[in-house]
Amino acid sequence: MHLYRTHNCNELTKSDINKNVRLSGWVHHRRDHGGVLFIDLRDQYGITQIVFHPENNEMLDIASHISYESVITVTGNVVERSEETVNSKLATGEIELFVSELNIESSAKTTPFQVAESDVVNEDLRLRYRFIDLRREKMRKNIIFRAEVITTIREFMEGNGFHEFQTPILANSSPEGARDYLVPSRIHPGKFYALPQAPQQYKQLLMISGFDRYYQIAPCFRDEDARADRSPGEFYQLDIEMAFVTQEEVFAIVDELMKLVVKKHGKHKLVFEDFPQITFHDAMNKYGTDKPDMRFDLFLQDLTDELSGSECQIFSQGKKPGVAIKAINYPGGAEAPRSFFDGLQTWAKQNGLKGLAYIVFEEGIAKGPIVKFLSENDLTAIKEKTGAKDGDVVFFAVAKWKAACHGLGALRYVLAERMELRDPNVMAFCWVVDFPMYEKEDHSGNIVFSHNPFSMPQGGMKALEEQDPLDIVAYQYDICCNGVELSSGAIRNHQPEIMYKAFEIGGYDRKEVDEHFGHMIRAFEYGAPPHGGIAPGVDRLVMLLADEPSIREVIAFPKNSKAQDLLVGAPSSVMPEQLAELNIRIVD
RNA sequence: GCGGGUGUAGCUCAAUUGGUUAGAGCGCCGGCCUGUCACGCCGGAGGUUGAGAGUUCAAGUCUCUUCACUCGCGCCA
């Protein structure tokens, strides 16, 4: 007989009755009836009830004092349960194990929280004792679910001619983008590796090397602050790159993959079989965000033309260049209590707006603090454009275009929450396309890259030379789902001259480009295929599929929001000898 | 860096307007119990109410400071 087990804890059925078997697992729960003792024995697979009887009083006594979460090995006969004692909740509920031999492999101290209870435990504590937390059914399911999703992804990619390559973890620092994690070099004092923010350069180099379709479940490292859907420090993305492709071909692969994953693993209905495409500009104007939640129709309207001529001071600011008047209709909003509208004023200030004007339409007339400043024409225009009816409320944001859009985009979610429009049972994927190549930096007024500088501008060199930089859009796209950005991607710029020009507009002269990106440009000078790709976030995708509110629920050992690993104690101080070897001195 | 929320027993929570010795369930320890599966019953231990200061006859409760966690903003080309 195997030293530890002949079966797992989810395996034994009626057909095993009278067999002498051995099980190992954790003491999940214990029910001591004095004369008879039941223990639920648990492993990754499930639970089997094992029974101790007074025939062996010594063993019964020992068993009755085994602490929860201890690991034991038991040997005995599989016994049929009488009809009234069958537990239909367990796969093994028709049998139980009559224990004849007990071995305690590892006795557990009292655990800081209970594995068998479903209480939501303080997350700090859960992370500190993650190895116990992961024993809980929900976490075990999530982590295995994640593994299964990744298996599906790998099978799909391989089946479509992609190969998985590993790219370096010790890479180079780059001045663009997120903060790097730096790794000091021992052999080269004063120099540093950087952990890759993404394998971006390497996957492009693979294309130039002649590999046609690359993918990798790739670890990425960014030293930026956390969000509920963004792990600090590190995360995994499905990194994809393809040679000789158009944007549409990248979309086609990702569409198919997402649909496969949702249908196979999700319990959600897909809102769109064909994922809609929306331009960045339209997404901002209609949804107030570049990652629109398309599960519900509640759209922003632009009233800049209609209202900037108004007598009302709030609206006449719309005449200023760059300022937009955006509006959103809240159907049935007239019912909302006064406190809701008052609370929104503070809310608006926290969301980048000076305030939030609104008009209540009730009993055929318009009401609210600003109505007395509005003409009949103004009101007609508002009603026409927003479709506001009796009982509705229209909110207005007057600010720089981006701020006005973002403000009402955030309000759109507040309203959707009140109206319960965000259906948790569906997934609405969409593509956001035509991201601008450049934007004007707020504080400096400089033209800077708004996304990846290596993306191909639409129109190529001609566009760079002839168009207003702020009007140039790139072959740069995002795939979003339910208001979450799953991934950014782009058709890359593979032509050195266009690259120099693009960088020139972005404020880098030739020398700087050569200094920072010379290795990439050199590579492009020896025969580079047109190529493009994308990199959906694996953690986020699994989070959405598993219906979890936080990314940490689908990561085995996540960092907390301060980027610490409380279990192993990272980051930590290191020995002075280590620092000395690296030529590093800590300055207070 | 900034703003919101939370912090009471090992865990999850309660404690009226500021008012008696801060309670309950689970867990833990001891006892009883031969069919439970959230077993049941009896008893017990366990608290610097995150920390510090203040107001008050009286503070878990009010004020200030601070710490921890968390959500959001900034940031994430």
XYZ file of C-alpha atoms (C1' of nucleotides) in Angstrom:
665
model
C 0.000 0.000 0.000
C 1.197 3.490 -0.804
C 2.811 5.213 2.139
C 0.329 8.101 2.124
C -2.693 7.370 0.029
C -4.407 4.999 -2.341
C -7.077 7.560 -3.260
C -7.647 11.263 -2.954
C -10.365 12.741 -0.769
C -12.880 13.184 -3.570
C -12.598 9.784 -5.123
C -14.248 7.045 -3.114
C -17.736 5.953 -4.081
C -20.088 3.044 -3.525
C -18.029 0.941 -5.906
C -15.153 1.059 -3.410
C -17.143 -0.410 -0.532
C -15.235 -2.980 1.521
C -11.915 -1.942 0.011
C -9.061 -1.306 2.376
C -7.807 2.156 1.453
C -5.530 4.900 2.701
C -6.219 8.633 2.624
C -4.186 11.652 3.580
C -5.330 15.192 4.084
C -6.124 18.059 6.396
C -8.533 17.847 9.339
C -11.220 20.097 7.944
C -13.911 19.608 10.539
C -14.587 17.364 13.491
C -17.801 16.182 15.093
C -17.237 14.340 18.363
C -20.199 12.359 19.649
C -18.355 10.804 22.540
C -18.746 7.257 21.378
C -18.296 7.980 17.712
C -16.162 10.638 16.068
C -16.433 12.031 12.558
C -13.660 13.913 10.833
C -14.005 15.600 7.459
C -10.711 14.920 5.760
C -9.847 17.429 3.055
C -7.342 17.649 0.253
C -7.251 19.681 -2.948
C -9.833 17.418 -4.541
C -12.517 17.258 -1.933
C -13.700 15.911 1.386
C -14.208 12.396 2.722
C -15.817 11.650 6.061
C -13.740 9.329 8.199
C -15.141 7.635 11.314
C -13.594 6.532 14.580
C -15.390 4.038 16.815
C -14.840 3.063 20.445
C -13.518 -0.407 19.544
C -10.138 1.259 19.460
C -10.518 3.599 22.396
C -6.935 4.763 22.417
C -7.087 5.877 18.784
C -10.493 7.505 19.316
C -9.034 9.510 22.159
C -6.085 10.661 20.048
C -8.326 11.459 17.093
C -10.689 13.512 19.206
C -7.843 15.840 20.109
C -6.283 16.379 16.701
C -6.363 20.079 15.988
C -8.067 21.477 12.923
C -5.801 21.753 9.866
C -3.453 19.039 11.071
C -2.340 16.657 8.341
C -3.103 13.014 8.931
C -2.938 9.692 7.117
C -5.681 7.162 7.807
C -6.135 3.570 6.721
C -9.331 1.573 6.872
C -12.289 0.058 5.130
C -14.686 1.923 2.909
C -18.127 1.563 4.446
C -21.503 2.301 2.931
C -23.472 4.977 4.725
C -26.991 4.111 5.757
C -29.555 5.847 3.623
C -30.497 8.513 6.141
C -26.853 9.471 6.754
C -25.876 10.011 3.134
C -24.529 13.511 2.528
C -25.608 14.617 -0.924
C -23.359 17.700 -0.738
C -20.239 15.565 -0.965
C -19.062 13.603 -3.977
C -17.997 10.969 -1.472
C -21.195 11.360 0.541
C -22.451 7.817 0.074
C -19.500 6.245 1.837
C -17.208 6.857 4.767
C -13.897 5.478 5.898
C -13.898 3.263 8.994
C -10.454 4.059 10.383
C -8.243 1.265 11.636
C -4.930 3.079 11.516
C -4.124 6.727 12.184
C -0.905 8.571 11.614
C -0.465 12.264 12.384
C 1.872 13.643 9.738
C 1.866 17.218 10.962
C 0.045 18.656 13.902
C -1.284 22.175 13.348
C -1.265 25.061 15.779
C -4.567 26.871 16.191
C -4.949 28.732 12.916
C -5.368 32.518 12.968
C -8.616 32.119 11.073
C -10.784 29.179 10.205
C -10.492 27.444 6.873
C -13.885 25.791 7.103
C -15.788 28.999 7.895
C -16.976 31.241 5.124
C -16.510 34.475 7.070
C -14.682 37.148 5.156
C -11.437 37.636 7.015
C -9.321 40.761 7.207
C -7.204 40.757 4.089
C -4.025 41.766 5.818
C -4.246 38.629 7.927
C -5.141 36.480 4.944
C -2.060 37.649 3.085
C 0.169 37.091 6.085
C -1.101 33.517 6.257
C -1.736 33.045 2.563
C -0.850 29.341 2.755
C -3.865 28.885 5.030
C -6.050 31.284 3.081
C -5.411 29.316 -0.094
C -6.843 26.212 1.592
C -10.258 27.893 1.660
C -12.547 26.494 -0.967
C -13.084 29.746 -2.812
C -9.405 30.544 -3.096
C -8.527 27.017 -4.090
C -11.119 27.234 -6.849
C -9.876 30.630 -8.021
C -6.267 29.575 -8.281
C -7.100 26.368 -10.136
C -9.521 28.317 -12.308
C -6.708 30.658 -13.227
C -4.483 27.726 -14.166
C -7.232 26.276 -16.343
C -7.807 29.576 -18.120
C -4.087 29.773 -18.834
C -4.131 26.231 -20.190
C -6.952 27.201 -22.558
C -4.986 30.242 -23.669
C -1.866 28.172 -24.338
C -3.784 25.538 -26.285
C -5.447 28.200 -28.395
C -2.229 30.020 -29.138
C -0.330 26.866 -30.021
C -3.234 25.749 -32.180
C -2.983 29.000 -34.114
C 0.665 28.674 -34.924
C 2.094 30.726 -32.075
C 5.181 29.641 -30.177
C 5.957 30.555 -26.614
C 9.406 32.037 -26.096
C 10.960 33.185 -22.855
C 12.437 36.654 -22.837
C 14.903 38.096 -20.318
C 13.858 39.121 -16.833
C 17.073 41.029 -16.298
C 16.612 43.657 -18.965
C 17.445 47.276 -19.562
C 16.036 50.420 -18.042
C 14.021 52.676 -20.306
C 13.318 56.351 -19.734
C 9.774 56.130 -21.066
C 6.777 54.753 -19.282
C 6.364 53.397 -15.819
C 8.966 53.441 -13.089
C 11.389 50.571 -13.407
C 12.417 48.062 -10.824
C 16.176 48.276 -10.853
C 18.559 45.439 -10.149
C 22.124 46.415 -9.355
C 24.876 44.700 -11.256
C 27.671 43.181 -9.185
C 30.030 42.779 -12.125
C 29.433 46.285 -13.380
C 29.525 48.561 -10.366
C 27.149 51.480 -10.608
C 25.123 49.892 -13.387
C 21.676 48.411 -13.228
C 19.446 45.981 -14.951
C 15.748 46.750 -14.999
C 12.976 44.206 -14.729
C 10.935 44.462 -17.936
C 7.754 46.538 -17.785
C 6.726 44.247 -20.625
C 8.750 42.170 -23.081
C 8.003 44.829 -25.671
C 11.470 45.220 -27.161
C 12.204 41.526 -27.117
C 9.036 40.507 -28.855
C 9.671 43.058 -31.579
C 13.231 41.797 -31.890
C 11.846 38.277 -32.282
C 9.788 39.499 -35.222
C 12.868 41.087 -36.761
C 14.637 37.788 -36.123
C 12.171 36.158 -38.451
C 9.836 34.428 -36.012
C 6.314 34.844 -37.245
C 3.966 34.395 -34.306
C 5.106 34.807 -30.727
C 3.283 34.585 -27.447
C 4.254 34.347 -23.815
C 2.492 34.288 -20.476
C 4.902 36.985 -19.466
C 5.685 38.489 -16.081
C 5.809 42.266 -16.197
C 7.163 44.623 -13.578
C 6.139 48.194 -12.941
C 6.874 50.205 -9.864
C 3.541 52.003 -9.760
C 0.806 52.252 -7.155
C -1.963 49.710 -6.874
C -5.649 49.689 -7.670
C -8.253 47.020 -7.077
C -7.680 45.805 -10.626
C -3.967 46.569 -10.768
C -1.353 44.716 -8.782
C 1.540 46.758 -7.611
C 4.916 45.588 -8.768
C 4.219 42.631 -10.929
C 1.559 41.072 -13.093
C 1.205 38.646 -15.960
C 0.148 39.397 -19.459
C -0.516 37.289 -22.485
C 2.103 38.868 -24.669
C 1.413 38.461 -28.391
C 3.260 39.653 -31.473
C 2.680 38.799 -35.128
C 4.617 39.566 -38.297
C 3.016 40.804 -41.528
C -0.309 41.607 -39.910
C -2.891 44.305 -40.061
C -4.727 45.650 -37.060
C -7.803 43.649 -38.048
C -5.871 40.393 -37.959
C -4.689 41.060 -34.426
C -8.284 41.772 -33.459
C -9.473 38.550 -35.070
C -7.099 36.411 -33.023
C -7.951 38.151 -29.762
C -11.691 38.109 -30.508
C -11.596 34.395 -31.024
C -9.505 33.806 -27.926
C -11.723 35.929 -25.685
C -14.870 34.286 -26.937
C -13.346 30.863 -26.378
C -12.227 31.686 -22.854
C -15.554 33.228 -21.852
C -17.587 30.375 -23.301
C -15.373 27.726 -21.779
C -14.711 29.255 -18.378
C -17.053 32.172 -17.802
C -20.576 32.036 -16.544
C -21.245 35.261 -18.381
C -23.201 35.947 -21.500
C -21.396 37.830 -24.223
C -23.221 41.057 -25.067
C -21.552 41.233 -28.474
C -20.590 38.239 -30.586
C -18.742 40.677 -32.816
C -16.817 43.031 -30.617
C -17.678 46.600 -31.584
C -14.986 49.118 -32.419
C -15.109 52.663 -31.244
C -12.548 55.383 -31.748
C -10.833 56.913 -28.766
C -12.470 60.208 -29.602
C -15.960 58.739 -29.790
C -15.431 56.696 -26.630
C -14.491 59.829 -24.721
C -17.392 61.796 -26.147
C -20.035 59.115 -25.646
C -18.829 57.257 -22.569
C -16.492 59.753 -20.950
C -13.639 57.282 -20.775
C -11.238 55.460 -23.043
C -12.368 52.172 -21.514
C -16.115 52.240 -22.006
C -18.505 49.978 -20.169
C -20.851 49.049 -23.001
C -23.194 46.961 -20.900
C -25.636 49.845 -20.726
C -26.750 52.739 -22.914
C -26.382 55.949 -21.038
C -24.546 58.380 -23.197
C -22.847 61.699 -22.780
C -23.942 64.443 -25.140
C -21.978 67.419 -26.380
C -23.766 70.739 -26.071
C -20.820 73.053 -26.635
C -22.238 74.470 -29.879
C -25.749 74.803 -28.526
C -25.033 76.369 -25.149
C -21.795 78.322 -25.307
C -23.790 81.318 -26.516
C -26.066 81.150 -23.513
C -26.500 84.021 -21.069
C -25.762 81.589 -18.268
C -22.249 82.165 -17.031
C -21.570 78.514 -16.432
C -22.263 77.724 -20.067
C -20.741 80.793 -21.680
C -17.354 79.464 -20.604
C -17.871 77.015 -23.421
C -16.672 79.735 -25.756
C -13.133 79.411 -24.454
C -10.878 77.292 -26.643
C -10.624 73.686 -25.552
C -13.585 73.934 -23.209
C -16.529 71.634 -23.790
C -20.036 71.458 -22.425
C -20.991 67.856 -21.814
C -24.328 66.615 -20.555
C -25.824 63.371 -19.402
C -29.452 62.533 -18.826
C -30.469 60.669 -15.680
C -33.797 59.044 -16.549
C -36.150 59.189 -13.590
C -33.640 61.236 -11.636
C -36.276 63.673 -10.386
C -37.191 61.042 -7.800
C -33.735 61.156 -6.251
C -33.552 62.825 -2.828
C -32.164 66.312 -2.446
C -29.203 64.888 -0.519
C -28.106 63.024 -3.637
C -27.769 66.244 -5.618
C -26.059 68.046 -2.750
C -23.603 65.204 -2.294
C -22.739 65.311 -5.962
C -21.305 68.804 -5.685
C -18.541 67.585 -3.404
C -18.194 64.482 -5.512
C -17.742 66.625 -8.634
C -14.846 68.515 -7.090
C -13.150 65.240 -6.292
C -13.615 64.191 -9.884
C -11.949 67.085 -11.608
C -14.963 69.332 -12.082
C -15.647 72.723 -10.556
C -19.219 71.729 -9.915
C -22.079 69.866 -11.412
C -24.938 71.920 -12.797
C -28.235 70.139 -13.285
C -31.773 70.677 -14.462
C -34.757 68.731 -13.191
C -37.599 68.236 -15.653
C -40.866 67.863 -13.809
C -44.520 68.465 -14.602
C -43.624 69.937 -17.959
C -41.261 72.550 -16.573
C -37.551 72.817 -15.924
C -36.405 73.337 -12.344
C -33.133 73.800 -10.555
C -30.653 76.471 -9.561
C -29.499 77.401 -13.065
C -32.822 77.407 -14.891
C -33.477 81.108 -14.317
C -30.375 81.942 -16.405
C -31.458 79.874 -19.382
C -33.466 80.904 -22.400
C -36.273 78.898 -23.971
C -33.902 78.091 -26.837
C -31.315 76.768 -24.419
C -33.859 74.493 -22.763
C -35.193 73.241 -26.067
C -31.702 72.422 -27.241
C -30.965 70.573 -24.012
C -34.149 68.524 -24.229
C -33.618 67.697 -27.867
C -30.018 66.682 -27.528
C -30.300 64.696 -24.321
C -33.774 63.313 -24.908
C -34.742 64.380 -21.389
C -38.380 63.801 -20.511
C -40.556 64.610 -17.550
C -39.051 63.081 -14.446
C -35.505 63.187 -15.789
C -32.489 65.133 -14.626
C -29.773 66.429 -16.914
C -26.301 67.019 -15.497
C -23.733 69.301 -17.067
C -19.992 69.516 -16.929
C -18.233 72.546 -18.347
C -14.485 72.099 -18.416
C -11.588 71.275 -20.700
C -12.820 68.615 -23.073
C -10.963 65.739 -21.417
C -11.897 66.758 -17.874
C -15.546 67.302 -18.807
C -15.684 63.890 -20.475
C -13.967 62.147 -17.586
C -16.137 63.867 -15.005
C -19.397 62.854 -16.631
C -17.934 59.451 -17.450
C -17.464 58.933 -13.738
C -20.971 60.266 -13.090
C -22.247 57.789 -15.647
C -21.075 55.005 -13.342
C -22.632 56.632 -10.300
C -25.958 56.803 -12.129
C -25.579 53.284 -13.478
C -24.994 52.064 -9.942
C -28.189 53.769 -8.749
C -30.186 52.365 -11.630
C -28.492 48.969 -11.343
C -27.483 48.976 -14.977
C -24.170 47.181 -14.596
C -25.270 43.608 -15.148
C -22.740 41.342 -13.445
C -23.800 38.383 -15.571
C -22.699 39.703 -18.923
C -19.444 40.703 -20.560
C -19.296 43.441 -23.149
C -15.993 43.421 -24.980
C -15.100 46.253 -27.280
C -12.140 47.643 -29.154
C -11.070 51.216 -28.711
C -9.110 52.283 -31.775
C -7.364 55.302 -33.245
C -5.662 56.524 -30.118
C -3.949 59.841 -30.627
C -0.237 59.627 -31.199
C 0.472 62.735 -29.175
C -1.144 64.898 -26.572
C -0.441 68.249 -25.027
C 0.984 67.906 -21.564
C -1.189 69.849 -19.129
C 1.400 71.617 -17.046
C 4.015 72.324 -19.729
C 2.003 72.588 -22.933
C 4.570 70.340 -24.608
C 3.647 67.786 -27.231
C 4.336 64.358 -25.752
C 3.613 60.770 -26.731
C 0.234 59.782 -25.416
C 1.022 56.084 -25.779
C 3.718 53.801 -27.042
C 6.200 55.793 -29.129
C 6.890 52.698 -31.195
C 3.374 52.590 -32.616
C 2.920 53.320 -36.294
C 1.213 56.632 -36.953
C -1.684 56.268 -39.363
C -0.585 57.886 -42.595
C 3.056 57.174 -41.852
C 5.709 59.767 -42.621
C 3.285 61.921 -44.587
C 1.052 62.341 -41.555
C 3.991 63.223 -39.330
C 5.201 65.819 -41.776
C 1.899 67.385 -42.726
C -0.662 67.023 -39.952
C -1.081 68.856 -36.690
C 0.572 66.435 -34.262
C -2.513 66.495 -32.053
C -4.627 65.260 -34.974
C -2.408 62.283 -35.758
C -3.796 58.967 -34.647
C -1.828 55.764 -34.335
C -2.478 52.138 -35.076
C -2.889 51.872 -31.352
C -5.767 50.034 -29.762
C -7.179 48.722 -26.508
C -9.528 45.885 -25.807
C -11.893 46.619 -22.939
C -14.523 44.672 -21.113
C -17.157 46.057 -18.757
C -15.195 49.240 -18.271
C -11.915 47.505 -17.578
C -8.969 47.877 -19.910
C -7.725 44.389 -20.623
C -4.962 45.276 -22.952
C -3.202 47.769 -25.140
C -1.680 46.884 -28.442
C -0.408 48.427 -31.613
C 0.848 47.945 -35.094
C 4.456 48.919 -34.623
C 6.542 51.424 -36.417
C 9.181 49.353 -38.209
C 10.771 52.127 -40.257
C 13.711 53.976 -38.666
C 13.138 57.266 -40.454
C 9.511 57.444 -39.390
C 10.667 56.586 -35.911
C 13.174 59.407 -35.760
C 10.524 61.775 -37.039
C 7.964 60.561 -34.523
C 10.448 61.031 -31.711
C 11.404 64.445 -33.015
C 7.805 65.598 -32.687
C 7.678 63.996 -29.254
C 10.608 66.115 -28.156
C 13.584 63.789 -28.628
C 16.422 64.678 -30.973
C 18.257 62.048 -33.017
C 21.046 61.790 -30.474
C 18.678 61.095 -27.591
C 16.811 58.508 -29.599
C 20.053 56.753 -30.497
C 21.156 56.886 -26.902
C 18.009 55.350 -25.461
C 16.586 53.303 -28.291
C 19.565 52.917 -30.612
C 19.589 49.163 -30.223
C 16.015 49.012 -31.488
C 16.629 51.380 -34.392
C 19.741 49.406 -35.411
C 17.658 46.263 -35.517
C 15.082 47.965 -37.726
C 17.841 48.814 -40.183
C 18.493 45.211 -41.167
C 15.172 44.115 -42.571
C 12.212 44.444 -40.259
C 8.817 42.988 -41.116
C 5.705 45.040 -40.518
C 4.405 43.654 -37.270
C 2.043 44.272 -34.422
C 0.627 42.750 -31.324
C -1.159 43.095 -28.076
C -0.860 41.940 -24.487
C -4.044 41.186 -22.531
C -3.609 41.151 -18.768
C -4.038 37.638 -17.504
C -4.815 38.593 -13.904
C -7.489 41.056 -14.960
C -9.072 38.644 -17.388
C -9.246 35.917 -14.757
C -10.611 38.426 -12.244
C -13.455 39.311 -14.607
C -14.199 35.693 -15.450
C -14.208 34.708 -11.781
C -16.367 37.710 -10.836
C -13.889 38.852 -8.256
C -13.768 42.485 -7.155
C -10.031 42.470 -6.587
C -7.136 41.130 -8.577
C -5.630 39.699 -5.396
C -8.372 37.092 -5.267
C -6.990 35.391 -8.362
C -3.291 35.629 -7.536
C -1.771 33.015 -5.274
C 0.719 35.297 -3.574
C -0.232 38.892 -4.282
C 1.451 41.970 -2.936
C -0.649 44.211 -0.742
C -1.544 47.689 -1.920
C 1.772 48.986 -0.610
C 3.594 46.451 -2.767
C 4.691 44.332 0.165
C 4.660 40.577 0.394
C 3.674 40.166 4.019
C 4.168 36.417 3.957
C 7.840 36.316 3.036
C 8.559 39.845 4.204
C 9.484 41.638 1.006
C 10.881 44.140 0.478
C 13.387 43.848 3.286
C 16.722 45.170 4.405
C 19.706 43.176 3.266
C 23.049 42.302 4.804
C 25.718 45.026 4.623
C 27.982 42.503 2.899
C 25.476 42.155 0.060
C 25.345 45.905 -0.381
C 29.109 46.200 -0.282
C 29.472 43.581 -2.985
C 27.080 45.595 -5.141
C 28.830 48.872 -4.411
C 25.670 50.279 -2.938
C 25.432 52.608 0.008
C 22.155 53.430 1.730
C 21.712 57.177 2.152
C 19.319 58.228 4.900
C 2.021 62.885 -2.829
C -3.614 63.840 -2.018
C -8.744 62.478 -0.625
C -12.604 58.803 1.294
C -13.575 54.332 4.334
C -12.320 50.887 8.173
C -9.828 49.528 12.881
C -13.621 46.398 19.631
C -11.474 38.834 22.111
C -7.572 34.335 17.699
C -11.756 35.181 13.597
C -16.620 37.568 12.262
C -19.418 41.175 14.533
C -22.640 43.924 18.629
C -22.556 47.685 22.434
C -29.219 53.256 22.641
C -27.895 60.319 23.330
C -21.123 60.026 26.108
C -23.362 56.443 31.517
C -23.146 49.825 35.543
C -18.260 44.912 35.399
C -17.420 45.983 26.838
C -21.215 41.203 24.885
C -22.562 37.199 21.041
C -21.370 33.301 17.386
C -17.217 30.492 15.785
C -12.366 28.965 17.414
C -9.365 27.589 22.004
C -9.186 24.677 27.050
C -12.033 21.140 30.284
C -16.365 17.909 30.861
C -20.817 15.025 28.923
C -22.770 12.631 24.615
C -22.740 6.095 19.478
C -24.747 8.772 13.463
C -23.155 13.724 12.786
C -22.033 16.532 8.471
C -22.513 24.591 10.576
C -23.781 17.932 15.587
C -25.817 19.000 20.576
C -25.317 20.223 25.910
C -22.485 22.178 30.440
C -18.359 24.978 32.269
C -13.835 28.019 31.578
C -9.918 31.111 29.716
C -9.316 35.059 26.517
C -9.814 42.684 25.742
C -4.064 48.497 26.521
C -11.592 48.982 22.159
C -4.808 50.083 16.657
C -1.417 53.846 19.405
C -0.914 58.734 21.775
C -2.946 63.229 23.574
C -7.261 66.172 24.779
C -12.547 67.531 26.308
C -15.712 65.541 30.398
C -17.981 63.777 36.830
C -17.764 59.827 33.032
C -14.971 58.165 26.373
C -15.311 52.008 22.481
C -18.578 56.368 21.497
C -16.680 63.442 20.918
C -11.894 66.377 19.205
C -6.782 66.360 17.535
C -2.340 63.693 16.202
C -0.392 59.215 14.520
C -0.149 54.079 12.654
C -2.087 49.956 9.802
C -5.166 48.140 6.029
C -8.319 49.371 2.027
C -10.881 52.204 -2.103
C -10.165 56.244 -5.377
C -7.120 60.483 -7.578
C -2.193 61.424 -9.204
C 0.816 57.677 -11.588
C 0.443 53.270 -14.928
C 4.566 55.724 -22.600
